[in-house]
Amino acid sequence: MPQSNEATILSRLCCGRDGCNRTFKSQRAKTTHIRAMHSRENYVSDVLSDTGSSENEARHGDEEYEEHGHNGNESEMSLPPSPAGGPAPAFNNDSDDLDDPEVPAIGLGRGTYAFHPHLNGRKCDAQGNFLPPGVAPDPRSAATPDDFLPFKDATQFLLADFLYHKDEMSAGDISYLMELWAFDMLKHNSFGPFANSKQLYAAIDAISKSDVRWRVMNVELEEDVPDDAPDWQRCSYQVVFRDPAECIEKAILDNPDFADQFDTAPYKHHVAGRRRYTNFFSGNFAWRHCDRIYADNPATEGALYVPVILGSDKTTVSVATGHVEYHPLYLSIGNIQNAARRAHRNAVIPIGFLAIPKPDRKDDKDPAFRTFKKKLFHKSLAMVLQSLKPAMTDPVVKRCPDGHYQRVIYDLGAYIADYPEQVLLSGIVQNWCPRCQSIPKDLDGKDQSRCTREWTDLLCETHQSRVLWNEFGIDDDVVPFTQDFPRADIHELISPDILHQLIKGTFKDHLVEWVGEYLEERYGANRAMAIMDEIDNRIAVAPACFKQWTGDDSKGLMKICSISVYLSAIADFVKPQVVQCLATFMDFCYIVRHSEVGDEDIDQLRQKLAEFHRLREIFRRAGVREDFSLPRQHSLCHYPHLIAEFGAPNGLCSSITESRHISAVKKPWRRSSRYKALGQMLLINQRLDTLAAARADFAERNMLPPLYAPPPTCIPDPIPEDSVQGEDEAGPVDGERVTGTVTLPIRPESVERYPCNLVELAHKINMPDLPLLTRRFLHYQLNPDAEGEIDKANYPEITATATFYAPSDNSGLQGMRRELIRSTPSWHGGPARCDCVFLVEDKDQPGMKGMTVGRARLFFRFKFEGQIYPCVLVDWFARVGRAPDPVTGMWKVQRDKTRGGKWVQSVEHLDSVLRAAHLLPVFGNGELPRNFTFHLSLDAFTHFYVNQYIDYHAHEIAF
């Protein structure tokens, strides 16, 4: 595990028994190892000699160990490496196995990678002539290293980027700030960086990088329209768009920001003989389409395959001012790896705003109007994407993120959409499946043959419209836009949608509603309402984690920790099968959400799905449901195949496009004057894109640090002082990828609040054992035989920052995410808050068998003989049992206490802490007092669930 930024020393602790050569990072891990692996007599004598305790105390400690089942050795956890900028895992679970013995497998760290033998992204010159290996690319720009044009210098560019992009300051405020700046600078016969907002905007508009202008085209359906037709049928509709080929070339392919997050050839990744999937290029779709492209045109040998990923969804920006809504169209490419696409560094680009016909109320439900909207949608898409069509058969030469030219061949890849948009895209009838031929009355039946373009065309040629609609769920009035493009089949392009199919759909709209109806069927309406109030209360009093929520906050309920809190809150009011049903579904969700999915995960996924289908029958038996033919739940059946097609689903979730709504639609709309807002929104988007492109250009020329680099030392600590007790406690962070590291903040607490003398500190925080525990910690840090004396204690810390590798969560470009671990006597001016943490004791044991949970009472550091030791004072929890709870699927822990009822404590090096942990109380059957708050939970309850569902990273490590 990487060291923190502090100057630390961490000596390994040797076992030294019977020739044992095991080493440890913490005394607790060493003692536990001795208890488990060596004789009782040796253990007792060691404890007596090390701590001066009595034999009875030592034997009591041994009894506690045997009762609670502790284990653990070393306090490290390793992360399997993945090749930077290279392929990611993939799995193959279908009969169309693509493994080819003639394709060579290349060892790249973990496992082997076999790349596509023909469309493998060979480098070439600007004329398309292939280059020999090792040739360096030509400079992307002839500008000098100090050329910040159209800006004068770095300060002027960074200020423009900060005011326009980061702070989103209004034009009036920018002008006022520049006036204040100029007033102060005139004292020194100088001027401010800009005269006013107009000059700042002019500098941004002069950036030539990635400058793709917006255009307007009129779309009319080519039909004979009678004179008495309604207005919506006779008028022409405007679609605002940017050339997608130009956007791909300037904003993505020629963007050096993506150099380390860019795949150049489809690949198959195997570990121990089993297929693994991560990014889009690890799936079967990319490999299969490359085979077809090469078979159709052998001249594509060595070309770079660029699958275009699209996404669209209506979004409302204002209800109060006339229900203002927009229908944006987004574009990305499959070469960009999932972490970069989720980080939104211009990896997902708005390329169009589709027309939204506004009829009179009397026409709103007219079937003819609905058909008209569908046709308009597909024709608009086909026209917007026309510029890509020539390069779908014949390669074109483009410069790529690494600076080299390559021969590029375009293709239509996945389409990101929620279910209503999928119905619109695939031309099916509502409640049918856009991917298979299952009928609405039995969606999860045995007949799940896949829909194809050829199958649909054949049915349309041989059946009448009414039969197509009723028997096959096909709307033959709609011709999908994919009919205009080679190799494109809309049924094949529909991607999985974790947000709407799993979280908002199956969990929120289905399971949560069913539980409410189940309680009413079981207890009656009045008692059910009382139980729901108690469930809300339990949700509200769960121990604080990264953000606190309230029981009736439905938006908060859908955030990262809500599902698991809901699970523990209902556990005592429903039958175990209901809890198991929800827990099994949650396991399915978290497996799907992993950044890397393998064959073994797919096997587990199928098992979880079958188990979920079996357990959900309790809702049928309870009279809550008559059937389970629900399109969004049915979509779960397709996830094994879709993972094999497109890689890990977290790279194609509609949460990506919904997040893009904020930056591309909602924020620009709020910055506009609201009058003819679309034009202003387009200009804002264009300026943001050019600023990002300029930043990437300056970084490539080493004139500025890259976006994911740590800030220079002259810039304040990235965790602002005023956010130490703020709301922004967790989120993505850009930085170098590491397994996990916990650091103390730069700013210490003031000496007035906390003394620097260890004895005085112990008295201040009412922890009299702190000096003894610290001396013991230091004793074993130096060596097992030395008697260490503390020289001088530095200022203690009450907040630590944990940074860990969590690519399955919303994270930065390198897959990193930050959280704050709290240990403070007063949080937001209220009671104390001491968060829990995972401490790694045995890296060789999987999951919770190699970790324990502790409560961080104090973060501090001290200096001894010139070396700084960052530490944490920990209250320990003991695991209950040797396996997770069979009902909830979560591990249980209890307070680790001595026979006298004192909480077992120790001082541990900060490197033994992996990240924050979240505990949920085992509530029992009683009701909580109405004045009970979440501040009291960790002290009021004795048993807890280890919340492995708090986020996706916790689910990956706390199994």
mmCIF file of N, CA, C and O in Angstrom, residues 51-105:
data_model
loop_
_atom_site.group_PDB
_atom_site.id
_atom_site.type_symbol
_atom_site.label_atom_id
_atom_site.label_comp_id
_atom_site.label_asym_id
_atom_site.label_seq_id
_atom_site.Cartn_x
_atom_site.Cartn_y
_atom_site.Cartn_z
ATOM 1 N N THR A 51 3.748 -6.643 27.485
ATOM 2 C CA THR A 51 2.826 -5.648 28.030
ATOM 3 C C THR A 51 2.862 -5.553 29.533
ATOM 4 O O THR A 51 2.285 -4.636 30.112
ATOM 5 N N GLY A 52 3.489 -6.522 30.194
ATOM 6 C CA GLY A 52 3.493 -6.490 31.639
ATOM 7 C C GLY A 52 2.166 -6.885 32.235
ATOM 8 O O GLY A 52 1.911 -6.660 33.427
ATOM 9 N N SER A 53 1.292 -7.506 31.503
ATOM 10 C CA SER A 53 -0.016 -7.899 32.008
ATOM 11 C C SER A 53 0.099 -9.178 32.803
ATOM 12 O O SER A 53 1.074 -9.927 32.709
ATOM 13 N N SER A 54 -0.931 -9.451 33.575
ATOM 14 C CA SER A 54 -0.951 -10.679 34.355
ATOM 15 C C SER A 54 -1.312 -11.849 33.491
ATOM 16 O O SER A 54 -1.851 -11.702 32.401
ATOM 17 N N GLU A 55 -1.025 -13.064 34.012
ATOM 18 C CA GLU A 55 -1.325 -14.258 33.235
ATOM 19 C C GLU A 55 -2.825 -14.404 33.055
ATOM 20 O O GLU A 55 -3.294 -14.841 32.009
ATOM 21 N N ASN A 56 -3.590 -14.040 34.065
ATOM 22 C CA ASN A 56 -5.038 -14.147 33.940
ATOM 23 C C ASN A 56 -5.558 -13.252 32.830
ATOM 24 O O ASN A 56 -6.424 -13.636 32.063
ATOM 25 N N GLU A 57 -5.004 -12.017 32.760
ATOM 26 C CA GLU A 57 -5.421 -11.109 31.684
ATOM 27 C C GLU A 57 -5.054 -11.670 30.328
ATOM 28 O O GLU A 57 -5.815 -11.581 29.375
ATOM 29 N N ALA A 58 -3.863 -12.271 30.250
ATOM 30 C CA ALA A 58 -3.442 -12.839 28.975
ATOM 31 C C ALA A 58 -4.342 -13.988 28.576
ATOM 32 O O ALA A 58 -4.748 -14.121 27.422
ATOM 33 N N ARG A 59 -4.670 -14.850 29.522
ATOM 34 C CA ARG A 59 -5.530 -15.988 29.200
ATOM 35 C C ARG A 59 -6.940 -15.513 28.840
ATOM 36 O O ARG A 59 -7.594 -16.067 27.976
ATOM 37 N N HIS A 60 -7.386 -14.434 29.507
ATOM 38 C CA HIS A 60 -8.689 -13.896 29.144
ATOM 39 C C HIS A 60 -8.704 -13.389 27.715
ATOM 40 O O HIS A 60 -9.652 -13.600 26.967
ATOM 41 N N GLY A 61 -7.590 -12.740 27.309
ATOM 42 C CA GLY A 61 -7.508 -12.281 25.929
ATOM 43 C C GLY A 61 -7.584 -13.434 24.955
ATOM 44 O O GLY A 61 -8.178 -13.352 23.904
ATOM 45 N N ASP A 62 -6.963 -14.555 25.319
ATOM 46 C CA ASP A 62 -7.009 -15.720 24.446
ATOM 47 C C ASP A 62 -8.413 -16.264 24.343
ATOM 48 O O ASP A 62 -8.868 -16.671 23.283
ATOM 49 N N GLU A 63 -9.151 -16.263 25.440
ATOM 50 C CA GLU A 63 -10.528 -16.735 25.400
ATOM 51 C C GLU A 63 -11.383 -15.840 24.519
ATOM 52 O O GLU A 63 -12.241 -16.300 23.784
ATOM 53 N N GLU A 64 -11.136 -14.532 24.598
ATOM 54 C CA GLU A 64 -11.887 -13.622 23.736
ATOM 55 C C GLU A 64 -11.606 -13.893 22.274
ATOM 56 O O GLU A 64 -12.493 -13.867 21.432
ATOM 57 N N TYR A 65 -10.367 -14.191 21.977
ATOM 58 C CA TYR A 65 -10.024 -14.494 20.584
ATOM 59 C C TYR A 65 -10.778 -15.716 20.102
ATOM 60 O O TYR A 65 -11.369 -15.737 19.030
ATOM 61 N N GLU A 66 -10.779 -16.768 20.907
ATOM 62 C CA GLU A 66 -11.438 -17.999 20.488
ATOM 63 C C GLU A 66 -12.935 -17.798 20.325
ATOM 64 O O GLU A 66 -13.567 -18.373 19.455
ATOM 65 N N GLU A 67 -13.514 -16.934 21.133
ATOM 66 C CA GLU A 67 -14.950 -16.726 21.050
ATOM 67 C C GLU A 67 -15.346 -15.948 19.808
ATOM 68 O O GLU A 67 -16.302 -16.254 19.134
ATOM 69 N N HIS A 68 -14.565 -14.901 19.515
ATOM 70 C CA HIS A 68 -14.948 -14.022 18.410
ATOM 71 C C HIS A 68 -14.352 -14.439 17.076
ATOM 72 O O HIS A 68 -14.731 -13.914 16.051
ATOM 73 N N GLY A 69 -13.366 -15.335 17.079
ATOM 74 C CA GLY A 69 -12.826 -15.830 15.821
ATOM 75 C C GLY A 69 -11.990 -14.839 15.069
ATOM 76 O O GLY A 69 -12.059 -14.745 13.858
ATOM 77 N N HIS A 70 -11.143 -14.040 15.750
ATOM 78 C CA HIS A 70 -10.260 -13.099 15.045
ATOM 79 C C HIS A 70 -9.206 -13.875 14.280
ATOM 80 O O HIS A 70 -8.775 -14.935 14.672
ATOM 81 N N ASN A 71 -8.762 -13.288 13.203
ATOM 82 C CA ASN A 71 -7.571 -13.792 12.537
ATOM 83 C C ASN A 71 -6.915 -12.626 11.832
ATOM 84 O O ASN A 71 -7.475 -11.554 11.727
ATOM 85 N N GLY A 72 -5.726 -12.825 11.334
ATOM 86 C CA GLY A 72 -5.094 -11.749 10.585
ATOM 87 C C GLY A 72 -3.602 -11.736 10.776
ATOM 88 O O GLY A 72 -3.085 -12.095 11.821
ATOM 89 N N ASN A 73 -2.911 -11.328 9.713
ATOM 90 C CA ASN A 73 -1.470 -11.223 9.776
ATOM 91 C C ASN A 73 -1.048 -9.858 9.274
ATOM 92 O O ASN A 73 -1.140 -8.878 9.968
ATOM 93 N N GLU A 74 -0.646 -9.799 8.032
ATOM 94 C CA GLU A 74 -0.131 -8.548 7.494
ATOM 95 C C GLU A 74 -1.274 -7.603 7.146
ATOM 96 O O GLU A 74 -2.364 -8.030 6.794
ATOM 97 N N SER A 75 -0.971 -6.328 7.227
ATOM 98 C CA SER A 75 -2.011 -5.323 6.991
ATOM 99 C C SER A 75 -1.801 -4.636 5.653
ATOM 100 O O SER A 75 -1.632 -3.436 5.567
ATOM 101 N N GLU A 76 -1.785 -5.414 4.592
ATOM 102 C CA GLU A 76 -1.688 -4.870 3.244
ATOM 103 C C GLU A 76 -2.769 -5.489 2.391
ATOM 104 O O GLU A 76 -3.278 -6.563 2.674
ATOM 105 N N MET A 77 -3.104 -4.790 1.337
ATOM 106 C CA MET A 77 -4.018 -5.347 0.352
ATOM 107 C C MET A 77 -3.508 -4.976 -1.027
ATOM 108 O O MET A 77 -3.209 -3.821 -1.286
ATOM 109 N N SER A 78 -3.385 -5.947 -1.904
ATOM 110 C CA SER A 78 -2.806 -5.695 -3.225
ATOM 111 C C SER A 78 -3.897 -5.590 -4.259
ATOM 112 O O SER A 78 -4.946 -6.199 -4.139
ATOM 113 N N LEU A 79 -3.636 -4.796 -5.297
ATOM 114 C CA LEU A 79 -4.565 -4.613 -6.402
ATOM 115 C C LEU A 79 -3.967 -5.202 -7.665
ATOM 116 O O LEU A 79 -2.856 -4.851 -8.039
ATOM 117 N N PRO A 80 -4.671 -6.119 -8.329
ATOM 118 C CA PRO A 80 -4.134 -6.665 -9.574
ATOM 119 C C PRO A 80 -3.940 -5.566 -10.592
ATOM 120 O O PRO A 80 -4.824 -4.732 -10.794
ATOM 121 N N PRO A 81 -2.779 -5.502 -11.219
ATOM 122 C CA PRO A 81 -2.534 -4.424 -12.182
ATOM 123 C C PRO A 81 -3.331 -4.621 -13.458
ATOM 124 O O PRO A 81 -3.689 -5.733 -13.822
ATOM 125 N N SER A 82 -3.644 -3.533 -14.113
ATOM 126 C CA SER A 82 -4.231 -3.610 -15.443
ATOM 127 C C SER A 82 -3.421 -2.709 -16.353
ATOM 128 O O SER A 82 -2.946 -1.671 -15.936
ATOM 129 N N PRO A 83 -3.216 -3.091 -17.584
ATOM 130 C CA PRO A 83 -2.341 -2.325 -18.472
ATOM 131 C C PRO A 83 -2.887 -0.942 -18.752
ATOM 132 O O PRO A 83 -4.015 -0.776 -19.174
ATOM 133 N N ALA A 84 -2.077 0.081 -18.481
ATOM 134 C CA ALA A 84 -2.514 1.457 -18.696
ATOM 135 C C ALA A 84 -2.703 1.709 -20.177
ATOM 136 O O ALA A 84 -1.871 1.397 -21.002
ATOM 137 N N GLY A 85 -3.823 2.308 -20.490
ATOM 138 C CA GLY A 85 -4.109 2.637 -21.870
ATOM 139 C C GLY A 85 -4.335 1.431 -22.741
ATOM 140 O O GLY A 85 -4.471 1.516 -23.933
ATOM 141 N N GLY A 86 -4.382 0.263 -22.160
ATOM 142 C CA GLY A 86 -4.561 -0.941 -22.938
ATOM 143 C C GLY A 86 -5.890 -1.573 -22.671
ATOM 144 O O GLY A 86 -6.772 -1.002 -22.087
ATOM 145 N N PRO A 87 -6.042 -2.824 -23.064
ATOM 146 C CA PRO A 87 -7.321 -3.465 -22.973
ATOM 147 C C PRO A 87 -7.762 -3.767 -21.558
ATOM 148 O O PRO A 87 -6.996 -3.733 -20.642
ATOM 149 N N ALA A 88 -9.020 -4.074 -21.431
ATOM 150 C CA ALA A 88 -9.587 -4.449 -20.158
ATOM 151 C C ALA A 88 -10.268 -5.789 -20.294
ATOM 152 O O ALA A 88 -10.301 -6.362 -21.344
ATOM 153 N N PRO A 89 -10.819 -6.326 -19.211
ATOM 154 C CA PRO A 89 -11.303 -7.683 -19.235
ATOM 155 C C PRO A 89 -12.546 -7.897 -20.074
ATOM 156 O O PRO A 89 -13.220 -6.957 -20.419
ATOM 157 N N ALA A 90 -12.841 -9.111 -20.340
ATOM 158 C CA ALA A 90 -14.024 -9.438 -21.095
ATOM 159 C C ALA A 90 -14.475 -10.837 -20.745
ATOM 160 O O ALA A 90 -13.723 -11.591 -20.214
ATOM 161 N N PHE A 91 -15.722 -11.186 -21.034
ATOM 162 C CA PHE A 91 -16.117 -12.561 -20.821
ATOM 163 C C PHE A 91 -16.923 -13.035 -22.010
ATOM 164 O O PHE A 91 -17.504 -12.261 -22.730
ATOM 165 N N ASN A 92 -16.959 -14.333 -22.186
ATOM 166 C CA ASN A 92 -17.733 -14.893 -23.284
ATOM 167 C C ASN A 92 -18.604 -16.004 -22.741
ATOM 168 O O ASN A 92 -18.099 -17.001 -22.270
ATOM 169 N N ASN A 93 -19.906 -15.804 -22.774
ATOM 170 C CA ASN A 93 -20.796 -16.813 -22.218
ATOM 171 C C ASN A 93 -21.780 -17.321 -23.259
ATOM 172 O O ASN A 93 -22.732 -17.985 -22.934
ATOM 173 N N ASP A 94 -21.540 -16.984 -24.486
ATOM 174 C CA ASP A 94 -22.484 -17.353 -25.529
ATOM 175 C C ASP A 94 -21.901 -18.438 -26.422
ATOM 176 O O ASP A 94 -20.715 -18.738 -26.416
ATOM 177 N N SER A 95 -22.789 -18.989 -27.233
ATOM 178 C CA SER A 95 -22.353 -20.062 -28.113
ATOM 179 C C SER A 95 -21.418 -19.565 -29.205
ATOM 180 O O SER A 95 -20.625 -20.330 -29.732
ATOM 181 N N ASP A 96 -21.502 -18.255 -29.530
ATOM 182 C CA ASP A 96 -20.634 -17.721 -30.575
ATOM 183 C C ASP A 96 -19.267 -17.383 -29.990
ATOM 184 O O ASP A 96 -18.845 -16.241 -29.953
ATOM 185 N N ASP A 97 -18.561 -18.423 -29.530
ATOM 186 C CA ASP A 97 -17.249 -18.221 -28.919
ATOM 187 C C ASP A 97 -16.287 -17.695 -29.982
ATOM 188 O O ASP A 97 -16.137 -18.267 -31.046
ATOM 189 N N LEU A 98 -15.617 -16.620 -29.645
ATOM 190 C CA LEU A 98 -14.762 -15.960 -30.620
ATOM 191 C C LEU A 98 -13.305 -16.340 -30.463
ATOM 192 O O LEU A 98 -12.451 -15.755 -31.103
ATOM 193 N N ASP A 99 -12.996 -17.242 -29.551
ATOM 194 C CA ASP A 99 -11.601 -17.605 -29.337
ATOM 195 C C ASP A 99 -11.034 -18.248 -30.595
ATOM 196 O O ASP A 99 -11.590 -19.194 -31.143
ATOM 197 N N ASP A 100 -9.924 -17.736 -31.048
ATOM 198 C CA ASP A 100 -9.297 -18.196 -32.279
ATOM 199 C C ASP A 100 -7.895 -18.672 -31.959
ATOM 200 O O ASP A 100 -7.048 -17.877 -31.543
ATOM 201 N N PRO A 101 -7.598 -19.965 -32.116
ATOM 202 C CA PRO A 101 -6.261 -20.450 -31.782
ATOM 203 C C PRO A 101 -5.168 -19.832 -32.629
ATOM 204 O O PRO A 101 -4.007 -19.871 -32.267
ATOM 205 N N GLU A 102 -5.533 -19.234 -33.785
ATOM 206 C CA GLU A 102 -4.508 -18.628 -34.636
ATOM 207 C C GLU A 102 -4.115 -17.231 -34.185
ATOM 208 O O GLU A 102 -3.152 -16.665 -34.667
ATOM 209 N N VAL A 103 -4.902 -16.640 -33.277
ATOM 210 C CA VAL A 103 -4.584 -15.298 -32.793
ATOM 211 C C VAL A 103 -3.594 -15.423 -31.642
ATOM 212 O O VAL A 103 -3.858 -16.088 -30.661
ATOM 213 N N PRO A 104 -2.422 -14.805 -31.751
ATOM 214 C CA PRO A 104 -1.420 -14.942 -30.692
ATOM 215 C C PRO A 104 -1.866 -14.246 -29.417
ATOM 216 O O PRO A 104 -2.493 -13.198 -29.448
ATOM 217 N N ALA A 105 -1.553 -14.846 -28.283
ATOM 218 C CA ALA A 105 -1.854 -14.264 -26.974
ATOM 219 C C ALA A 105 -0.600 -13.601 -26.424
ATOM 220 O O ALA A 105 0.482 -14.181 -26.445
#
